[in-house]
CSV table of C-alpha atoms in Angstrom, one decimal:
chain,number,residue,atom,x,y,z
Y,162,UNK,CA,-76.6,55.2,-89.0
Y,163,UNK,CA,-77.9,53.5,-85.9
Y,164,UNK,CA,-80.7,55.0,-83.8
Y,165,UNK,CA,-79.0,54.1,-80.5
Y,166,UNK,CA,-76.3,56.7,-79.7
Y,167,UNK,CA,-74.6,54.5,-77.1
Y,168,UNK,CA,-73.9,51.8,-79.7
Y,169,UNK,CA,-70.4,52.2,-81.3
Y,170,UNK,CA,-70.5,53.2,-85.0
Y,171,UNK,CA,-68.8,51.0,-87.5
Y,172,UNK,CA,-66.2,52.6,-89.7
Y,173,UNK,CA,-67.7,51.1,-92.9
Y,174,UNK,CA,-70.3,53.1,-94.9
Y,175,UNK,CA,-73.9,52.1,-94.2
Y,176,UNK,CA,-74.5,50.8,-97.7
Y,177,UNK,CA,-71.8,48.0,-97.4
Y,178,UNK,CA,-72.7,45.1,-95.1
Y,179,UNK,CA,-70.1,44.1,-92.5
Y,180,UNK,CA,-68.1,41.0,-93.5
Y,181,UNK,CA,-67.2,38.5,-90.9
Y,182,UNK,CA,-63.5,38.0,-90.6
Y,183,UNK,CA,-61.0,36.6,-88.2
Y,184,UNK,CA,-61.2,38.1,-84.7
Y,185,UNK,CA,-58.4,40.5,-83.9
Y,186,UNK,CA,-55.2,39.0,-82.4
Y,187,UNK,CA,-54.8,39.5,-78.7
Y,188,UNK,CA,-51.4,39.2,-77.0
Y,189,UNK,CA,-51.0,35.9,-75.0
Y,190,UNK,CA,-51.8,36.0,-71.3
Y,191,UNK,CA,-49.0,36.4,-68.7
Y,192,UNK,CA,-47.2,33.1,-68.2
Y,193,UNK,CA,-48.6,31.4,-71.3
Y,194,UNK,CA,-46.2,30.4,-74.1
Y,195,UNK,CA,-45.7,32.6,-77.0
Y,196,UNK,CA,-47.3,31.5,-80.3
Y,197,UNK,CA,-45.1,29.0,-82.0
Y,198,UNK,CA,-43.3,27.9,-78.8
Y,199,UNK,CA,-44.0,24.6,-77.1
Y,200,UNK,CA,-45.4,24.9,-73.5
Y,201,UNK,CA,-43.0,24.3,-70.6
Y,202,UNK,CA,-43.1,20.8,-69.1
Y,203,UNK,CA,-42.9,21.2,-65.3
Y,204,UNK,CA,-40.1,23.7,-65.7
Y,205,UNK,CA,-40.7,26.8,-63.7
Y,206,UNK,CA,-38.0,28.7,-65.7
Y,207,UNK,CA,-36.6,28.1,-69.1
Y,208,UNK,CA,-33.1,26.6,-69.3
Y,209,UNK,CA,-33.4,25.2,-65.8
Y,210,UNK,CA,-33.3,21.5,-65.0
Y,211,UNK,CA,-36.6,19.9,-64.0
Y,212,UNK,CA,-37.1,19.1,-60.3
Y,213,UNK,CA,-35.4,15.9,-59.3
Y,214,UNK,CA,-32.6,16.3,-61.8
Y,215,UNK,CA,-29.0,17.3,-60.8
Y,216,UNK,CA,-28.7,21.0,-60.0
Y,217,UNK,CA,-32.2,21.2,-58.5
Y,218,UNK,CA,-32.9,21.0,-54.7
Y,219,UNK,CA,-34.3,17.7,-53.7
Y,220,UNK,CA,-37.4,17.5,-51.7
Y,221,UNK,CA,-36.9,17.3,-47.9
Y,222,UNK,CA,-33.3,18.6,-47.9
Y,223,UNK,CA,-34.2,22.1,-46.5
Y,224,UNK,CA,-33.8,23.4,-43.0
Y,225,UNK,CA,-36.7,21.7,-41.5
Y,226,UNK,CA,-39.4,19.1,-42.1
Y,227,UNK,CA,-41.4,19.5,-45.2
Y,228,UNK,CA,-44.4,21.8,-44.9
Y,229,UNK,CA,-47.5,19.9,-43.9
Y,230,UNK,CA,-45.6,16.8,-42.7
Y,231,UNK,CA,-46.9,17.3,-39.2
Y,232,UNK,CA,-43.4,17.0,-37.7
Y,233,UNK,CA,-42.5,19.7,-35.2
Y,234,UNK,CA,-39.9,22.2,-36.2
Y,235,UNK,CA,-36.5,21.5,-34.7
Y,236,UNK,CA,-34.2,24.5,-34.7
Y,237,UNK,CA,-30.6,23.9,-35.9
Y,238,UNK,CA,-28.0,24.0,-33.1
Y,239,UNK,CA,-25.5,26.8,-33.2
Y,240,UNK,CA,-21.9,26.2,-34.0
Y,241,UNK,CA,-19.4,26.8,-31.1
Y,242,UNK,CA,-18.1,30.1,-32.8
Y,243,UNK,CA,-21.7,31.3,-33.2
Y,244,UNK,CA,-22.4,30.4,-29.5
Y,245,UNK,CA,-19.5,32.5,-28.4
Y,246,UNK,CA,-20.4,35.4,-30.6
Y,247,UNK,CA,-24.1,35.6,-29.4
Y,248,UNK,CA,-23.0,35.2,-25.8
Y,249,UNK,CA,-20.6,38.1,-26.2
Y,250,UNK,CA,-23.3,40.2,-27.8
Y,251,UNK,CA,-25.6,39.4,-24.8
Y,252,UNK,CA,-22.9,40.7,-22.5
Y,253,UNK,CA,-21.8,43.9,-24.3
Y,254,UNK,CA,-25.1,44.7,-26.0
Y,255,UNK,CA,-26.6,46.3,-22.9
Y,256,UNK,CA,-24.0,49.1,-23.2
Y,257,UNK,CA,-26.2,50.4,-26.1
Y,258,UNK,CA,-29.6,48.7,-25.6
Y,259,UNK,CA,-29.9,48.1,-21.9
Y,260,UNK,CA,-31.8,44.9,-21.1
Y,261,UNK,CA,-33.3,44.7,-24.6
Y,262,UNK,CA,-30.1,43.0,-26.2
Y,263,UNK,CA,-29.8,40.1,-23.8
Y,264,UNK,CA,-33.6,39.6,-23.7
Y,265,UNK,CA,-33.9,39.3,-27.5
Y,266,UNK,CA,-30.8,37.1,-27.7
Y,267,UNK,CA,-32.2,34.8,-25.0
Y,268,UNK,CA,-35.6,34.6,-26.6
Y,269,UNK,CA,-34.2,33.9,-30.1
Y,270,UNK,CA,-31.4,31.4,-29.2
Y,271,UNK,CA,-32.5,29.7,-26.0
Y,272,UNK,CA,-33.7,26.6,-27.9
Y,273,UNK,CA,-30.6,26.4,-30.1
Y,274,UNK,CA,-27.8,26.6,-27.6
Y,275,UNK,CA,-27.6,25.8,-23.9
Y,276,UNK,CA,-24.5,28.0,-23.5
Y,277,UNK,CA,-26.2,31.1,-25.1
Y,278,UNK,CA,-29.3,30.4,-23.1
Y,279,UNK,CA,-27.3,30.3,-19.8
Y,280,UNK,CA,-25.2,33.4,-20.6
Y,281,UNK,CA,-28.0,35.5,-22.0
Y,282,UNK,CA,-30.1,34.8,-18.9
Y,283,UNK,CA,-27.2,35.8,-16.7
Y,284,UNK,CA,-26.7,39.1,-18.7
Y,285,UNK,CA,-30.4,39.8,-18.6
Y,286,UNK,CA,-30.6,39.2,-14.8
Y,287,UNK,CA,-27.6,41.5,-14.4
Y,288,UNK,CA,-29.3,44.2,-16.4
Y,289,UNK,CA,-32.5,43.8,-14.2
Y,290,UNK,CA,-30.3,44.1,-11.1
Y,291,UNK,CA,-28.8,47.3,-12.6
Y,292,UNK,CA,-32.3,48.8,-13.1
Y,293,UNK,CA,-33.0,48.2,-9.4
Y,294,UNK,CA,-29.7,49.8,-8.5
Y,295,UNK,CA,-30.5,52.8,-10.8
Y,296,UNK,CA,-33.8,53.3,-9.0
Y,297,UNK,CA,-32.2,53.1,-5.6
Y,298,UNK,CA,-29.4,55.5,-6.6
Y,299,UNK,CA,-32.0,58.0,-7.9
Y,300,UNK,CA,-33.9,57.8,-4.6
Y,301,UNK,CA,-30.7,58.2,-2.5
Y,302,UNK,CA,-29.7,61.1,-4.7
Y,303,UNK,CA,-33.0,62.9,-4.2
Y,304,UNK,CA,-33.2,62.2,-0.5
Y,305,UNK,CA,-29.6,63.5,0.2
Y,306,UNK,CA,-29.9,66.5,-2.2
Y,307,UNK,CA,-27.3,65.1,-4.7
Y,308,UNK,CA,-24.8,64.1,-2.0
Y,309,UNK,CA,-25.6,60.5,-2.7
Y,310,UNK,CA,-24.7,60.8,-6.4
Y,311,UNK,CA,-21.4,58.9,-5.7
Y,312,UNK,CA,-23.6,55.8,-5.8
Y,313,UNK,CA,-23.6,56.2,-9.6
Y,314,UNK,CA,-19.9,55.0,-9.6
Y,315,UNK,CA,-21.4,51.5,-9.3
Y,316,UNK,CA,-22.2,51.7,-13.0
Y,317,UNK,CA,-18.5,52.0,-13.8
Y,318,UNK,CA,-18.0,48.7,-11.9
Y,319,UNK,CA,-21.0,47.2,-13.9
Y,320,UNK,CA,-19.3,48.1,-17.2
Y,321,UNK,CA,-16.1,46.4,-16.0
Y,322,UNK,CA,-18.1,43.3,-15.1
Y,323,UNK,CA,-19.8,43.3,-18.5
Y,324,UNK,CA,-16.4,43.4,-20.2
Y,325,UNK,CA,-15.0,40.6,-18.1
Y,326,UNK,CA,-18.1,38.5,-18.9
Y,327,UNK,CA,-17.5,39.1,-22.7
Y,328,UNK,CA,-13.9,38.1,-22.4
Y,329,UNK,CA,-14.8,34.9,-20.6
Y,330,UNK,CA,-17.5,34.1,-23.1
Y,331,UNK,CA,-15.1,34.7,-26.0
Y,332,UNK,CA,-13.0,31.8,-24.6
Y,333,UNK,CA,-16.2,29.7,-24.4
Y,334,UNK,CA,-16.2,29.8,-20.6
Y,335,UNK,CA,-19.3,30.7,-18.6
Y,336,UNK,CA,-19.3,33.9,-16.4
Y,337,UNK,CA,-21.2,34.5,-13.2
Y,338,UNK,CA,-21.6,38.1,-12.1
Y,339,UNK,CA,-20.5,38.6,-8.4
Y,340,UNK,CA,-23.7,40.6,-7.6
Y,341,UNK,CA,-26.7,39.5,-9.4
Y,342,UNK,CA,-30.4,39.0,-8.6
Y,343,UNK,CA,-31.4,35.9,-10.6
Y,344,UNK,CA,-35.1,36.5,-11.3
Y,345,UNK,CA,-35.1,34.6,-14.6
Y,346,UNK,CA,-34.1,31.0,-14.1
């Protein structure tokens, strides 16, 4: 036996010398071909055509310029039906999300459609106007000891205006709110 206790002991008896033999077989590394199979030639997946052959996407046919080409990204314009859909969402979205819906729609689509840019800004400005009206209504209500709470009826008219704007946008026509502080130009 060996004097070093940290050294692993061989399973053979000490009177027989160890015979050199072939090293133990290890499984192939991930991504390398199995033994007996030819390596893949520029094919990322087996049974798939190589790049440049029919059925494979051609370089430069994506949604923008190739990465690293130095060309600025040009967003794809919206179709007319998509323009109308996002304009409608900008008009009726504030019923659930206040000014957040038109703000997000305006920021995302302002470069892709002039119509959506215009209508989302109009809806966003209207929501900002409603915030000012809400603050004024709260102050009037507090000062008049709830007698001024009738001012909140203005929000019913605002909901009607938002529905009218959505109907006009569904036809592809722009809509201008009758009372609107246009802070965002």
